[in-house]
mmCIF file of C-alpha atoms and ligand atoms in Angstrom:
data_model
loop_
_atom_site.group_PDB
_atom_site.id
_atom_site.type_symbol
_atom_site.label_atom_id
_atom_site.label_comp_id
_atom_site.label_asym_id
_atom_site.label_seq_id
_atom_site.Cartn_x
_atom_site.Cartn_y
_atom_site.Cartn_z
ATOM 1 C CA MET T 1 -7.962 17.178 6.894
ATOM 2 C CA ALA T 2 -5.510 15.108 8.849
ATOM 3 C CA SER T 3 -6.142 11.428 8.984
ATOM 4 C CA ALA T 4 -5.769 9.600 12.245
ATOM 5 C CA ALA T 5 -2.963 7.106 12.463
ATOM 6 C CA VAL T 6 -4.018 3.672 13.603
ATOM 7 C CA ARG T 7 -1.643 0.957 14.648
ATOM 8 C CA ILE T 8 -2.559 -2.419 13.403
ATOM 9 C CA PRO T 9 -1.772 -5.715 15.078
ATOM 10 C CA ASP T 10 -0.164 -8.612 13.291
ATOM 11 C CA PRO T 11 -2.659 -9.528 10.548
ATOM 12 C CA ARG T 12 -1.927 -13.205 11.039
ATOM 13 C CA HIS T 13 -3.472 -13.120 14.484
ATOM 14 C CA THR T 14 -6.169 -10.534 14.396
ATOM 15 C CA ARG T 15 -8.855 -9.317 12.131
ATOM 16 C CA ILE T 16 -7.989 -5.832 11.046
ATOM 17 C CA PRO T 17 -10.417 -3.079 11.897
ATOM 18 C CA PHE T 18 -11.276 -1.053 8.867
ATOM 19 C CA ASP T 19 -13.533 1.699 10.017
ATOM 20 C CA PHE T 20 -13.889 5.077 8.462
ATOM 21 C CA THR T 21 -14.674 8.257 10.234
ATOM 22 C CA ALA T 22 -16.398 11.300 8.865
ATOM 23 C CA LEU T 23 -12.979 12.925 8.623
ATOM 24 C CA GLY T 24 -11.975 10.597 5.827
ATOM 25 C CA PRO T 25 -10.109 7.354 5.527
ATOM 26 C CA GLN T 26 -7.586 6.467 8.157
ATOM 27 C CA ILE T 27 -4.130 5.239 7.477
ATOM 28 C CA PHE T 28 -2.901 1.893 8.659
ATOM 29 C CA ILE T 29 0.573 1.544 9.945
ATOM 30 C CA HIS T 30 2.465 -1.690 10.081
ATOM 31 C CA GLU T 31 3.402 -1.822 13.742
ATOM 32 C CA GLY T 32 6.294 -4.234 13.248
ATOM 33 C CA ALA T 33 7.947 -1.975 10.682
ATOM 34 C CA ARG T 34 7.389 1.085 12.870
ATOM 35 C CA GLN T 35 8.940 -0.607 15.903
ATOM 36 C CA ALA T 36 11.948 -1.776 13.909
ATOM 37 C CA LEU T 37 12.682 1.762 12.758
ATOM 38 C CA GLU T 38 12.076 3.155 16.243
ATOM 39 C CA ARG T 39 14.497 0.638 17.743
ATOM 40 C CA ARG T 40 17.097 1.600 15.178
ATOM 41 C CA LEU T 41 16.726 5.271 15.992
ATOM 42 C CA GLU T 42 17.078 4.456 19.714
ATOM 43 C CA LEU T 43 20.296 2.566 19.146
ATOM 44 C CA ALA T 44 21.778 5.425 17.128
ATOM 45 C CA PHE T 45 20.487 8.075 19.498
ATOM 46 C CA GLY T 46 21.495 6.189 22.627
ATOM 47 C CA GLY T 47 18.249 6.984 24.408
ATOM 48 C CA PRO T 48 14.487 6.710 24.207
ATOM 49 C CA VAL T 49 12.813 7.570 20.933
ATOM 50 C CA GLN T 50 9.109 7.857 20.159
ATOM 51 C CA LEU T 51 8.468 7.342 16.493
ATOM 52 C CA ALA T 52 5.192 8.443 14.941
ATOM 53 C CA VAL T 53 4.393 7.537 11.360
ATOM 54 C CA THR T 54 2.335 10.125 9.536
ATOM 55 C CA ASP T 55 0.457 10.776 6.358
ATOM 56 C CA ASN T 56 1.441 14.447 6.333
ATOM 57 C CA LEU T 57 1.138 16.569 3.241
ATOM 58 C CA ARG T 58 4.155 18.769 3.859
ATOM 59 C CA ARG T 59 6.457 17.745 6.638
ATOM 60 C CA MET T 60 7.991 14.415 5.737
ATOM 61 C CA VAL T 61 10.480 14.279 8.612
ATOM 62 C CA SER T 62 10.518 16.214 11.857
ATOM 63 C CA HIS T 63 11.973 15.689 15.300
ATOM 64 C CA THR T 64 12.048 17.385 18.664
ATOM 65 C CA ARG T 65 13.562 16.549 21.989
ATOM 66 C CA VAL T 66 11.315 16.504 25.023
ATOM 67 C CA ARG T 67 12.939 15.790 28.383
ATOM 68 C CA GLY T 68 15.543 13.379 27.106
ATOM 69 C CA THR T 69 13.171 11.645 24.717
ATOM 70 C CA ARG T 70 13.581 12.203 21.014
ATOM 71 C CA ARG T 71 10.204 12.507 19.315
ATOM 72 C CA VAL T 72 10.427 11.707 15.643
ATOM 73 C CA ARG T 73 7.710 11.940 13.017
ATOM 74 C CA VAL T 74 8.246 10.488 9.567
ATOM 75 C CA HIS T 75 6.010 9.967 6.560
ATOM 76 C CA MET T 76 4.965 6.364 6.069
ATOM 77 C CA MET T 77 6.859 6.136 2.782
ATOM 78 C CA PHE T 78 9.974 5.583 4.914
ATOM 79 C CA LEU T 79 8.692 2.308 6.338
ATOM 80 C CA GLY T 80 9.201 0.688 2.968
ATOM 81 C CA ALA T 81 12.307 2.617 1.973
ATOM 82 C CA PRO T 82 15.459 0.806 0.828
ATOM 83 C CA GLU T 83 18.047 0.082 3.495
ATOM 84 C CA ARG T 84 20.327 2.858 2.221
ATOM 85 C CA VAL T 85 17.544 5.408 2.716
ATOM 86 C CA ARG T 86 16.545 4.156 6.158
ATOM 87 C CA GLN T 87 20.174 4.357 7.250
ATOM 88 C CA ALA T 88 20.374 7.921 5.909
ATOM 89 C CA LEU T 89 17.157 8.793 7.712
ATOM 90 C CA VAL T 90 18.636 7.605 11.019
ATOM 91 C CA GLU T 91 21.855 9.565 10.444
ATOM 92 C CA TYR T 92 19.939 12.649 9.432
ATOM 93 C CA VAL T 93 17.607 12.565 12.444
ATOM 94 C CA VAL T 94 20.210 11.631 15.050
ATOM 95 C CA ARG T 95 23.260 13.544 13.822
ATOM 96 C CA GLY T 96 21.877 16.039 11.332
ATOM 97 C CA ASP T 97 24.253 14.591 8.787
ATOM 98 C CA ARG T 98 24.207 16.709 5.645
ATOM 99 C CA ARG T 99 24.993 13.998 3.130
ATOM 100 C CA ALA T 100 22.286 11.883 4.709
ATOM 101 C CA SER T 101 19.813 14.725 4.270
ATOM 102 C CA VAL T 102 20.498 14.713 0.530
ATOM 103 C CA VAL T 103 19.687 10.999 0.331
ATOM 104 C CA VAL T 104 16.507 11.536 2.347
ATOM 105 C CA GLY T 105 15.511 14.511 0.180
ATOM 106 C CA GLU T 106 16.015 12.578 -3.023
ATOM 107 C CA PHE T 107 13.917 9.734 -1.717
ATOM 108 C CA ILE T 108 11.093 12.145 -0.840
ATOM 109 C CA ASN T 109 11.236 13.678 -4.322
ATOM 110 C CA ALA T 110 11.151 10.273 -5.965
ATOM 111 C CA ASN T 111 8.123 9.321 -3.874
ATOM 112 C CA SER T 112 6.168 12.530 -4.093
ATOM 113 C CA HIS T 113 3.322 10.672 -5.779
ATOM 114 C CA ARG T 114 2.815 8.872 -2.470
ATOM 115 C CA ILE T 115 2.073 12.038 -0.563
ATOM 116 C CA ARG T 116 -1.558 12.203 0.360
ATOM 117 C CA ALA T 117 -4.117 11.927 -2.366
ATOM 118 C CA SER T 118 -5.337 15.239 -3.658
ATOM 119 C CA ARG T 119 -8.894 14.069 -4.129
ATOM 120 C CA PRO T 120 -10.765 12.611 -1.194
ATOM 121 C CA VAL T 121 -12.476 9.301 -1.786
ATOM 122 C CA LEU T 122 -16.158 9.787 -2.397
ATOM 123 C CA GLY T 123 -18.701 7.325 -1.185
ATOM 124 C CA PRO T 124 -18.367 4.433 1.205
ATOM 125 C CA LEU T 125 -15.724 1.810 0.629
ATOM 126 C CA ARG T 126 -16.808 -1.799 0.729
ATOM 127 C CA THR T 127 -14.063 -4.221 1.652
ATOM 128 C CA ARG T 128 -16.014 -7.214 2.900
ATOM 129 C CA GLY T 129 -17.538 -9.087 0.022
ATOM 130 C CA ASN T 130 -19.614 -12.257 -0.033
ATOM 131 C CA ALA T 131 -16.628 -14.542 -0.585
ATOM 132 C CA HIS T 132 -13.523 -12.432 0.047
ATOM 133 C CA ASP T 133 -12.479 -9.700 2.420
ATOM 134 C CA LEU T 134 -10.348 -7.175 0.544
ATOM 135 C CA ALA T 135 -9.039 -5.554 3.726
ATOM 136 C CA GLU T 136 -7.544 -8.907 4.698
ATOM 137 C CA VAL T 137 -6.086 -9.505 1.261
ATOM 138 C CA LEU T 138 -4.543 -6.033 1.125
ATOM 139 C CA ALA T 139 -3.100 -6.329 4.635
ATOM 140 C CA ALA T 140 -1.526 -9.702 3.844
ATOM 141 C CA VAL T 141 -0.017 -8.566 0.526
ATOM 142 C CA ASN T 142 1.198 -5.345 2.155
ATOM 143 C CA ALA T 143 2.934 -7.262 4.948
ATOM 144 C CA GLN T 144 4.433 -9.927 2.709
ATOM 145 C CA TYR T 145 5.693 -7.857 -0.208
ATOM 146 C CA PHE T 146 5.971 -4.265 0.968
ATOM 147 C CA GLY T 147 7.141 -4.504 4.558
ATOM 148 C CA GLY T 148 3.866 -2.978 5.657
ATOM 149 C CA ALA T 149 4.579 0.331 3.940
ATOM 150 C CA MET T 150 1.380 0.385 1.873
ATOM 151 C CA GLY T 151 -0.948 1.293 4.715
ATOM 152 C CA ASP T 152 -1.855 4.523 2.961
ATOM 153 C CA VAL T 153 -3.589 2.719 0.119
ATOM 154 C CA LEU T 154 -7.330 2.071 0.244
ATOM 155 C CA VAL T 155 -9.256 -0.735 -1.356
ATOM 156 C CA THR T 156 -12.881 -1.380 -2.267
ATOM 157 C CA TRP T 157 -15.021 -3.671 -4.320
ATOM 158 C CA GLY T 158 -16.158 -1.706 -7.307
ATOM 159 C CA ARG T 159 -16.060 -1.255 -11.023
ATOM 160 C CA HIS T 160 -13.650 1.140 -12.595
ATOM 161 C CA THR T 161 -16.318 2.314 -14.995
ATOM 162 C CA ARG T 162 -19.883 1.220 -15.485
ATOM 163 C CA PRO T 163 -20.015 -1.777 -17.747
ATOM 164 C CA ARG T 164 -21.759 -1.106 -21.023
ATOM 165 C CA ALA T 165 -23.761 -3.582 -22.969
ATOM 166 C CA LYS T 166 -21.208 -3.799 -25.761
ATOM 167 C CA ALA T 167 -18.035 -3.836 -23.723
ATOM 168 C CA ARG T 168 -18.309 -7.402 -22.518
ATOM 169 C CA SER T 169 -15.297 -8.854 -24.252
ATOM 170 C CA THR T 170 -12.904 -7.383 -21.715
ATOM 171 C CA ILE T 171 -13.018 -6.961 -18.009
ATOM 172 C CA LYS T 172 -10.826 -4.751 -15.916
ATOM 173 C CA LEU T 173 -10.250 -6.824 -12.804
ATOM 174 C CA GLY T 174 -8.536 -4.108 -10.850
ATOM 175 C CA SER T 175 -7.689 -0.457 -11.142
ATOM 176 C CA TYR T 176 -5.717 2.062 -9.182
ATOM 177 C CA SER T 177 -6.606 5.714 -8.775
ATOM 178 C CA ALA T 178 -3.579 7.728 -7.703
ATOM 179 C CA THR T 179 -5.630 10.811 -6.939
ATOM 180 C CA GLU T 180 -7.838 8.878 -4.523
ATOM 181 C CA ARG T 181 -5.066 6.463 -3.630
ATOM 182 C CA LEU T 182 -7.670 3.782 -4.028
ATOM 183 C CA ILE T 183 -7.638 0.291 -5.495
ATOM 184 C CA ARG T 184 -10.891 -0.904 -6.999
ATOM 185 C CA ILE T 185 -11.404 -4.634 -7.436
ATOM 186 C CA HIS T 186 -14.078 -5.835 -9.839
ATOM 187 C CA PRO T 187 -16.977 -7.536 -8.021
ATOM 188 C CA ALA T 188 -16.780 -10.436 -10.500
ATOM 189 C CA LEU T 189 -13.839 -11.626 -8.386
ATOM 190 C CA ASP T 190 -15.991 -11.851 -5.278
ATOM 191 C CA ARG T 191 -16.798 -15.528 -5.841
ATOM 192 C CA GLU T 192 -15.971 -18.635 -3.860
ATOM 193 C CA TRP T 193 -14.391 -20.191 -6.944
ATOM 194 C CA VAL T 194 -11.928 -17.330 -7.331
ATOM 195 C CA PRO T 195 -8.806 -18.438 -5.462
ATOM 196 C CA ARG T 196 -7.345 -16.163 -2.836
ATOM 197 C CA TYR T 197 -3.915 -16.161 -4.539
ATOM 198 C CA PHE T 198 -5.463 -14.743 -7.683
ATOM 199 C CA LEU T 199 -7.158 -11.947 -5.783
ATOM 200 C CA SER T 200 -3.855 -11.286 -4.005
ATOM 201 C CA TYR T 201 -2.135 -11.098 -7.371
ATOM 202 C CA VAL T 202 -4.575 -8.453 -8.645
ATOM 203 C CA VAL T 203 -4.153 -6.421 -5.444
ATOM 204 C CA PHE T 204 -0.357 -6.814 -5.666
ATOM 205 C CA HIS T 205 -0.398 -5.564 -9.259
ATOM 206 C CA GLU T 206 -2.450 -2.507 -8.322
ATOM 207 C CA LEU T 207 -0.138 -1.760 -5.397
ATOM 208 C CA LEU T 208 2.749 -1.710 -7.858
ATOM 209 C CA HIS T 209 0.950 1.107 -9.655
ATOM 210 C CA HIS T 210 1.053 2.994 -6.377
ATOM 211 C CA VAL T 211 4.796 2.435 -5.971
ATOM 212 C CA ILE T 212 5.899 2.736 -9.592
ATOM 213 C CA PRO T 213 4.262 5.635 -11.388
ATOM 214 C CA ALA T 214 3.400 5.377 -15.058
ATOM 215 C CA VAL T 215 5.844 6.903 -17.504
ATOM 216 C CA PRO T 216 4.722 8.735 -20.645
ATOM 217 C CA GLY T 217 3.411 6.166 -23.079
ATOM 218 C CA SER T 218 3.450 3.272 -20.623
ATOM 219 C CA LEU T 219 1.199 2.442 -17.751
ATOM 220 C CA HIS T 220 3.385 -0.601 -17.114
ATOM 221 C CA PRO T 221 7.036 0.461 -17.211
ATOM 222 C CA PRO T 222 9.681 -2.304 -17.256
ATOM 223 C CA ALA T 223 10.368 -1.828 -13.541
ATOM 224 C CA LEU T 224 6.736 -2.624 -12.785
ATOM 225 C CA LEU T 225 6.637 -5.714 -14.977
ATOM 226 C CA GLN T 226 9.863 -6.961 -13.447
ATOM 227 C CA ARG T 227 8.649 -6.414 -9.922
ATOM 228 C CA GLU T 228 5.387 -8.160 -10.711
ATOM 229 C CA ARG T 229 7.284 -11.408 -11.117
ATOM 230 C CA GLU T 230 8.206 -11.308 -7.458
ATOM 231 C CA PHE T 231 4.675 -12.383 -6.686
ATOM 232 C CA ARG T 232 4.925 -15.912 -5.360
ATOM 233 C CA PHE T 233 2.116 -17.348 -7.500
ATOM 234 C CA TYR T 234 2.717 -15.170 -10.551
ATOM 235 C CA GLU T 235 2.750 -17.958 -13.173
ATOM 236 C CA ARG T 236 -0.172 -19.707 -11.517
ATOM 237 C CA ALA T 237 -2.174 -16.482 -11.441
ATOM 238 C CA ILE T 238 -1.572 -15.796 -15.145
ATOM 239 C CA VAL T 239 -2.628 -19.323 -16.077
ATOM 240 C CA TRP T 240 -5.704 -19.116 -13.861
ATOM 241 C CA GLU T 241 -6.761 -15.854 -15.469
ATOM 242 C CA GLN T 242 -6.410 -17.265 -18.983
ATOM 243 C CA LYS T 243 -8.456 -20.325 -18.047
ATOM 244 C CA ASN T 244 -11.186 -18.433 -16.272
ATOM 245 C CA ILE T 245 -11.562 -15.151 -18.122
ATOM 246 C CA GLY T 246 -14.681 -16.440 -19.917
ATOM 247 C CA ARG T 247 -16.320 -17.410 -16.658
ATOM 248 C CA LEU T 248 -15.400 -14.037 -15.137
ATOM 249 C CA LEU T 249 -16.909 -12.204 -18.100
ATOM 250 C CA ARG T 250 -20.146 -14.145 -17.782
ATOM 251 C CA SER T 251 -20.420 -13.473 -14.067
ATOM 252 C CA GLN T 252 -19.874 -9.728 -14.172
HETATM 253 ZN ZN1 ZN O 1 -1.817 -2.367 -14.407
#
């Protein structure tokens, strides 16, 4: 079933609505990123453009012309695409450039894991905890590190698997399910004493799993580990985890 596209305001100014309909989770589009791409298309086209960002399963790029206005629909993966790809997208849409279409096609192939989750998320998602609001954390990390292109990822407080009596020496703080396109954050992190930057780090790490698929034999390929260091408080987060893992284990 098609998800409804919702435009979100600047997360710095407004609380983000995070409602779910019976039709399934909605996608959240970074309005600033959408407008920037729309403006770019208008400049290249030399006329008005309406850009819609979609979560389509099949059509990644489409465009029609309606009374002088170019209506363009692109999959949300393009909002976070490298500059080279966004430029090719503009050339492809506006001029039908063939070389540009190859670049766009390759980008789609490389990002096919981002096309809508095959398994719908079961059960309600809980983003607002007692101490931290995961929707806020995700929106902030998405805006700061991914140009708002991660609006198709969902988040909830929840355990990856049920904790067993014996398995108390480790704790999985976050997990990412590609089939559900869902990040689960362990409820042990929903404490006042857990700093926001640490929670952001865990969410950032799980988002990297969404962007960089696992390779055979490694859930954390070098590209993922390298990218992880871009997180502003990376060192601080690692140190905090080492210092507090015991406390986290006791509070789970
Ligand atoms: Zn991981």
